Short mmCIF file of C-alpha atoms in Angstrom, two decimals:
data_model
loop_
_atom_site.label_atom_id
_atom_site.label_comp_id
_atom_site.label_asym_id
_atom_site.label_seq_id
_atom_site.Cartn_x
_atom_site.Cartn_y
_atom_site.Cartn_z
CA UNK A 1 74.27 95.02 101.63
CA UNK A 2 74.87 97.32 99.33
CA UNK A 3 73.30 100.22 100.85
CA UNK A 4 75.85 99.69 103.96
CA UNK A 5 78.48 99.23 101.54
CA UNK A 6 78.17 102.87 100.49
CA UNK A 7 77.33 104.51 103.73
CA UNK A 8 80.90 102.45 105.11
CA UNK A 9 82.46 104.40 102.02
CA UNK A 10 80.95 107.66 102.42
CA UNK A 11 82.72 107.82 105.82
CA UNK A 12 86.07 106.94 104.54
CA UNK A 13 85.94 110.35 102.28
CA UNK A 14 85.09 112.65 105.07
CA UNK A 15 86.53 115.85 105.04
CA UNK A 16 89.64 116.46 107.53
CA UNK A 17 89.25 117.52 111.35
CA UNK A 18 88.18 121.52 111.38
CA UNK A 19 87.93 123.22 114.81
CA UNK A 20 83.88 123.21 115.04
CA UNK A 21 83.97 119.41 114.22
CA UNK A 22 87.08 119.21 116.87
CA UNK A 23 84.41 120.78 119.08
CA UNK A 24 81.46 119.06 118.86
CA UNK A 25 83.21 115.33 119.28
CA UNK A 26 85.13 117.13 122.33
CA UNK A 27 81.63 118.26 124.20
CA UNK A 28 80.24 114.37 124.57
CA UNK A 29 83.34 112.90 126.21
CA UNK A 30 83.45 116.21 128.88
CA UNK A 31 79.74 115.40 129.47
CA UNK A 32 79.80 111.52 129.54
CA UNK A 33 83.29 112.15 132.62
CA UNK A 34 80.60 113.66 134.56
CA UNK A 35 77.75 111.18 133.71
CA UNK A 36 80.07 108.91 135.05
CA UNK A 37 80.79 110.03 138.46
CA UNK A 38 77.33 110.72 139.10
CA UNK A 39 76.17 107.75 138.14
CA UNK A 40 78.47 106.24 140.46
CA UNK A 41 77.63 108.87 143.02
CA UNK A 42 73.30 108.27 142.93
CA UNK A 43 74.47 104.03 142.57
CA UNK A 44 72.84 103.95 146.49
CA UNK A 45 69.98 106.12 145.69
CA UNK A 46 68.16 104.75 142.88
CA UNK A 47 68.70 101.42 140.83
CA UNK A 48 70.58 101.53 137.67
CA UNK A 49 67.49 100.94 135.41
CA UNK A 50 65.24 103.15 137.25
CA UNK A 51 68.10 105.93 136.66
CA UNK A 52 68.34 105.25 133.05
CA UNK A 53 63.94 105.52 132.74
CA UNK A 54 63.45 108.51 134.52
CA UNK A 55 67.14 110.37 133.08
CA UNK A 56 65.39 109.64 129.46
CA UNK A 57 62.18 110.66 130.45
CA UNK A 58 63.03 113.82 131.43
CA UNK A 59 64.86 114.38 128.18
CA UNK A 60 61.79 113.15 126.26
CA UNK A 61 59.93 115.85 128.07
CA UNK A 62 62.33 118.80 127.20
CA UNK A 63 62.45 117.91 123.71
CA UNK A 64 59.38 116.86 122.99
CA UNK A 65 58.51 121.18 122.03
CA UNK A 66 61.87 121.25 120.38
CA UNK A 67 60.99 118.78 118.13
CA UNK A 68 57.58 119.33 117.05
CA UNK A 69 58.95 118.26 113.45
CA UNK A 70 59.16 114.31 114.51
CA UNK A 71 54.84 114.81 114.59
CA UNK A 72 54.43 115.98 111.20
CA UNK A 73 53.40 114.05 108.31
CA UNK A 74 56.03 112.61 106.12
CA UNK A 75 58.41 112.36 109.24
CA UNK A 76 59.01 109.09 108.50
CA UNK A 77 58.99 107.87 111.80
CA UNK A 78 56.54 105.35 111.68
CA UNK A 79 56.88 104.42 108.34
CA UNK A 80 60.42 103.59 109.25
CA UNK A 81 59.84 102.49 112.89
CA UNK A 82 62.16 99.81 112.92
CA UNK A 83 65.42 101.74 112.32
CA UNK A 84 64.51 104.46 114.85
CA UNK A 85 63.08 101.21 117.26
CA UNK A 86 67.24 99.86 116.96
CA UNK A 87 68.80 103.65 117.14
CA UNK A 88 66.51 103.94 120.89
CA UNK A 89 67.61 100.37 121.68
CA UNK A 90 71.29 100.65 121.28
CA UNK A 91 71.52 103.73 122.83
CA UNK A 92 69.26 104.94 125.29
CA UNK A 93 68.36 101.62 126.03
CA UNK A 94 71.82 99.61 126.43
CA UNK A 95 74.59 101.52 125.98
CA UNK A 96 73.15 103.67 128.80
CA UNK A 97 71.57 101.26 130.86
CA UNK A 98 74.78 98.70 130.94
CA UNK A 99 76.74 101.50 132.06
CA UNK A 100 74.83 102.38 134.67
CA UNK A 101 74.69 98.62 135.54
CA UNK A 102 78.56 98.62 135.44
CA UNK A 103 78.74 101.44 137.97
CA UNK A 104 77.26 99.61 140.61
CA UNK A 105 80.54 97.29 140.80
CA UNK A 106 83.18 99.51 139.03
CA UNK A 107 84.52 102.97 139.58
CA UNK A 108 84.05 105.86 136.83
CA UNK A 109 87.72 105.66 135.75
CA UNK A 110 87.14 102.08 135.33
CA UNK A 111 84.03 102.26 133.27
CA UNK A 112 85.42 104.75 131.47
CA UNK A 113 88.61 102.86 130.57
CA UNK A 114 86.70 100.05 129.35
CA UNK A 115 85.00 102.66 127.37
CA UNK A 116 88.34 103.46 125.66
CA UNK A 117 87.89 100.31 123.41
CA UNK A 118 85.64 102.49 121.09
CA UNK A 119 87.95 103.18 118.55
CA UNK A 120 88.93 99.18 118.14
CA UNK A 121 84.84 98.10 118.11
CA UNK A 122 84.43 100.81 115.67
CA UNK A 123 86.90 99.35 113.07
CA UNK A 124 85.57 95.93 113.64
CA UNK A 125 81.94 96.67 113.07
CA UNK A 126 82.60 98.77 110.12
CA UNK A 127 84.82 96.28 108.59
CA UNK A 128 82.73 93.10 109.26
CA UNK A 129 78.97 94.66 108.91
CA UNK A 130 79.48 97.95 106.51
CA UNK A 131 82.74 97.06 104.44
CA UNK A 132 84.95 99.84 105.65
CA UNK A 133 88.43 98.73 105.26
CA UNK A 134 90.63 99.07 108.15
CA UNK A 135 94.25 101.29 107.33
CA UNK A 136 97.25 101.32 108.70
CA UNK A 137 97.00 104.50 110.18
CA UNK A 138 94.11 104.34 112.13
CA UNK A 139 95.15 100.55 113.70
CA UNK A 140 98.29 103.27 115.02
CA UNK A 141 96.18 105.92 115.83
CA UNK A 142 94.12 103.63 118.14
CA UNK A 143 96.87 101.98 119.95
CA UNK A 144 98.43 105.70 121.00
CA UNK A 145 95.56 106.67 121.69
CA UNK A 146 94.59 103.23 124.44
CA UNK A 147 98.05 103.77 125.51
CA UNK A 148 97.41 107.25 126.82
CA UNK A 149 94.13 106.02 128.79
CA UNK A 150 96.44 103.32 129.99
CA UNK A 151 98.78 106.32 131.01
CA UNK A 152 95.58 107.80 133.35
CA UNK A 153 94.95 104.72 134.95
CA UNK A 154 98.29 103.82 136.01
CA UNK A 155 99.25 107.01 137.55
CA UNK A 156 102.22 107.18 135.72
CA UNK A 157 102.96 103.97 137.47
CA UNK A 158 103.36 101.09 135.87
CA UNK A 159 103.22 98.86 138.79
CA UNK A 160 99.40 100.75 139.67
CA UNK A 161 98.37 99.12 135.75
CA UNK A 162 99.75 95.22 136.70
CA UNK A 163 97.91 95.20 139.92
CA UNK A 164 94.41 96.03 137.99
CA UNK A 165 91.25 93.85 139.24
CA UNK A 166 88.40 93.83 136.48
CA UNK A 167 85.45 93.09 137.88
CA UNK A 168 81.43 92.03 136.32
CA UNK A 169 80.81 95.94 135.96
CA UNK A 170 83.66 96.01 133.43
CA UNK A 171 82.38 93.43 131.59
CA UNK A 172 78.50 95.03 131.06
CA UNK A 173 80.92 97.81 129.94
CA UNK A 174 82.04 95.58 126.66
CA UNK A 175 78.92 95.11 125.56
CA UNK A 176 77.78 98.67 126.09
CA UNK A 177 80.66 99.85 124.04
CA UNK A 178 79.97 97.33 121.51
CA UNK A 179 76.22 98.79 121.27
CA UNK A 180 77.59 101.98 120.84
CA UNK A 181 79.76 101.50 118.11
CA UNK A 182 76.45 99.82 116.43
CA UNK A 183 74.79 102.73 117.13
CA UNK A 184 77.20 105.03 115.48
CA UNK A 185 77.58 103.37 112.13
CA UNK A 186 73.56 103.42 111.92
CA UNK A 187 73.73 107.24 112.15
CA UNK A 188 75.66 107.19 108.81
CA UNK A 189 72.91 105.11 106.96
CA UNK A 190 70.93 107.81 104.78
CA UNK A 191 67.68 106.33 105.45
CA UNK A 192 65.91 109.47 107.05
CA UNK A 193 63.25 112.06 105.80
CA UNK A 194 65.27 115.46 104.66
CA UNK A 195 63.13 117.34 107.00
CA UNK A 196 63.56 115.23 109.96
CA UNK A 197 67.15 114.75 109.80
CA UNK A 198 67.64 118.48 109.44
CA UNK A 199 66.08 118.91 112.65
CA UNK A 200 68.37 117.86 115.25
CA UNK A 201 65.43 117.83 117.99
CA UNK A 202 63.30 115.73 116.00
CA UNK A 203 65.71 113.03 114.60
CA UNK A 204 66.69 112.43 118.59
CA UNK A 205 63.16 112.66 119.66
CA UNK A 206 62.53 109.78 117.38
CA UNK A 207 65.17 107.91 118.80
CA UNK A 208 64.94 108.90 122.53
CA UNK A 209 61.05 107.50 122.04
CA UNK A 210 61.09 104.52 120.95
CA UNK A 211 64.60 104.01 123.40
CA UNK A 212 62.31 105.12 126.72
CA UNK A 213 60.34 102.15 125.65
CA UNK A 214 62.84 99.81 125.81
CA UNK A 215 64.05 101.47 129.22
CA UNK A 216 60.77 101.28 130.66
CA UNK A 217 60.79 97.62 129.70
CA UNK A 218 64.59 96.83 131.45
CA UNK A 219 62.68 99.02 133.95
CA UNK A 220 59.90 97.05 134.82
CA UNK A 221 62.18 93.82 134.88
CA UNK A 222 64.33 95.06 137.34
CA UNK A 223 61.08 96.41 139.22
CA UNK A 224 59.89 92.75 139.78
CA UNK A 225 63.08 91.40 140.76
CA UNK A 226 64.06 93.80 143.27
CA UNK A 227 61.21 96.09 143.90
CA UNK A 228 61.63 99.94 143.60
CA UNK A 229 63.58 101.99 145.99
CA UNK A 230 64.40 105.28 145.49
CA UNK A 231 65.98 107.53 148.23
CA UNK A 232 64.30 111.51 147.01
CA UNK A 233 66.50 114.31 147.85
CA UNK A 234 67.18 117.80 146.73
CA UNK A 235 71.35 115.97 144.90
CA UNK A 236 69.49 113.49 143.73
CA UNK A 237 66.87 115.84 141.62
CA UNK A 238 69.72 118.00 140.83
CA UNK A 239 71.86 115.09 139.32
CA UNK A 240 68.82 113.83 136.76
CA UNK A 241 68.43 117.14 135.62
CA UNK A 242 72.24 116.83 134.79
CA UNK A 243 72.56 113.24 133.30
CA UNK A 244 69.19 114.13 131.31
CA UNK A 245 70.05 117.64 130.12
CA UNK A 246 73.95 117.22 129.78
CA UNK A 247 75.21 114.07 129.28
CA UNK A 248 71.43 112.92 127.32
CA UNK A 249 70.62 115.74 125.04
CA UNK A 250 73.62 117.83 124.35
CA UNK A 251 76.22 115.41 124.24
CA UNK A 252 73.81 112.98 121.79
CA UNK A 253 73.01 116.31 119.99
CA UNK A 254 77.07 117.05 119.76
CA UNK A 255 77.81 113.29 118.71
CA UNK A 256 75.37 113.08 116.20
CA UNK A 257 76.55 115.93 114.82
CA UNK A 258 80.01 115.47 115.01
CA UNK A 259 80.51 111.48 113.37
CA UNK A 260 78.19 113.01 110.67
CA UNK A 261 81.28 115.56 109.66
CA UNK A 262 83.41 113.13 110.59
CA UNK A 263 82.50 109.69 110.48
CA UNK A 264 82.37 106.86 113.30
CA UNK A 265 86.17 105.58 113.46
CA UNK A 266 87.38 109.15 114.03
CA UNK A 267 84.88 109.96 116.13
CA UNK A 268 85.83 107.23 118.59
CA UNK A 269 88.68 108.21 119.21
CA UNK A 270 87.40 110.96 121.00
CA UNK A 271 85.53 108.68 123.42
CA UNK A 272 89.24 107.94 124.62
CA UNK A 273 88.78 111.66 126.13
CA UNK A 274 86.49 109.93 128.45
CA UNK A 275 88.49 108.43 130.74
CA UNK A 276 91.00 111.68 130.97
CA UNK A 277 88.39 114.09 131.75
CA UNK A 278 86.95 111.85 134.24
CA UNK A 279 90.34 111.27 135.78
CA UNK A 280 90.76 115.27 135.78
CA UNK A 281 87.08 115.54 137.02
CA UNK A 282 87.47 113.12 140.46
CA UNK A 283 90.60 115.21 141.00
CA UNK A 284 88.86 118.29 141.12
CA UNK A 285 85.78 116.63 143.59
CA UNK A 286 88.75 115.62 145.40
CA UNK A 287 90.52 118.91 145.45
CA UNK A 288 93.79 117.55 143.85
CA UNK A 289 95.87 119.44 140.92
CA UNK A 290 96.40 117.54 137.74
CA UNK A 291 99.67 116.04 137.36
CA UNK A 292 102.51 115.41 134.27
CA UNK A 293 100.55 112.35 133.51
CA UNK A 294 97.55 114.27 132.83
CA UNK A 295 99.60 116.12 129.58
CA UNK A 296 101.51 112.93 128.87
CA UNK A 297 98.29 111.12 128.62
CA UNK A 298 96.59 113.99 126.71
CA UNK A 299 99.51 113.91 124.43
CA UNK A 300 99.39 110.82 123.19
CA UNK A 301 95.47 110.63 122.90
CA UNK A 302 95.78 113.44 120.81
CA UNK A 303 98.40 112.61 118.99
CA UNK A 304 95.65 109.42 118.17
CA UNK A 305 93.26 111.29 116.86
CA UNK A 306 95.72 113.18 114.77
CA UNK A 307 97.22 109.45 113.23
CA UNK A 308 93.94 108.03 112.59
CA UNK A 309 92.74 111.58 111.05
CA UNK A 310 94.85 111.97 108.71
#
């Protein structure tokens, strides 16, 4: 593999964290808090599946003009279906569609917790599949930075983190994380037309494609188990727009970005953002102030990113 070997080890010389690259991996997390609790929010309204088809196509729609590039000849896309087939099928078809699954049974902090294991897949796949040794430093970076998510979900409270209940929706959470840190490591591979991976639109396009396919599929099985039975109302239309516009386009667009400056390991640790924002974000729809915990948590997950970074 010795095309992997030197993607793994282009990541390992990235330059350090600058402000717009702090930025850009700080977007998706904010976005993906609020994907969350709308997901959890719509769980009643429309299946999981359904909810991942018609959030993507939406997004297919809107960029579809934006990236008129992905049409042109020499794109690559075709040529090279099957890496663009697995980019779609991680992402817009698992990751997305597991956690929408997991919703149904878990809450958002939950899902989000679970999420926080990012940072630990992420060293495992790039050791074991693209030869990325694993340092010191970053093995410390990602246990301050799971100890701050730990800090959110306990409250401050110790006792609040012995008494918690995982459930099955936790579970479809694992795997979606472990497609996701898949995922990421593929977006180092330099196996893309120049002109198509210049063009942000187009290089998603490709991948949001061939990944509505695969929805469509997961789709149409859930169709014939349980029939289709959506409940249409004004929140409803208003929260696809926002899971296909916010947490879909721009976060993806932000993410892609972002592990390209950075790589995938530090990158995950962002993803550990998830959980706080989300905790921040039901305390708003809740009309509570954030608490000490909040900063102590934020703290230390910073203080992760700052280990693993340098």
């Amino acid at each position: 593999m010795p095309a992997l070997h030197r993607a793994g080890h282009h990541a390992m010389n990235r330059p350090a964290l600058t402000p717009s690259t702090v930025f850009l991996l700080t977007v998706p997390p904010v976005l993906w808090a609020g994907n969350a609790i709308v997901g959890r929010l719509v769980r009643d309204a429309v299946p999981p599946m359904t909810l991942n088809l018609i959030r993507w196509v939406i997004a297919l729609a809107v960029l579809a003009p934006l990236g008129r590039a992905m049409f042109r000849d020499g794109s690559g896309v075709l040529a090279n279906w099957r890496r663009y087939a697995m980019l779609g099928l991680l992402s817009v078809g698992l990751y997305n569609s597991l956690q929408y699954l997991a919703l149904q049974s878990s809450t958002p902090i939950n899902v989000t917790l679970v999420a926080s294991g990012v940072p630990v897949w992420m060293l495992l796949v790039g050791r074991l599949f693209y030869g990325v040794p694993v340092k010191r430093k970053q093995v410390v970076g990602a246990l301050l930075s799971i100890l701050g998510v730990l800090v959110v979900l306990c409250r401050g409270d110790v006792q609040q983190l012995l008494g918690l209940r995982l459930v099955v929706g936790d579970l479809y959470m694992i795997l979606a994380t472990i497609a996701w840190s898949f995922y990421s490591w593929m977006l180092m591979q330099q196996k893309d037309a120049p002109g198509l991976r210049a063009d942000w639109a187009a290089f998603l396009l490709a991948q949001v494609g061939y990944g509505v396919l695969w929805s469509t599929a997961l789709a149409g099985g859930e169709w014939a188990l349980q029939g289709v039975d959506i409940e249409w109302s004004w929140s409803l239309g208003a929260a696809l727009l926002y899971v296909a516009i916010g947490p879909a386009i721009l976060a993806m667009r932000c993410w892609g970005a972002g592990v390209q400056r950075a790589g995938p390991s530090i990158g995950a640790f962002f993803i550990n953002l998830t959980p706080l924002f989300t905790a921040l974000l039901s305390s708003a729809f809740l009309g509570e102030a954030p608490h000490l915990y909040h900063v102590l948590a934020f703290g230390m997950i910073v203080g992760g990113i700052a280990v693993s970074a340098r």
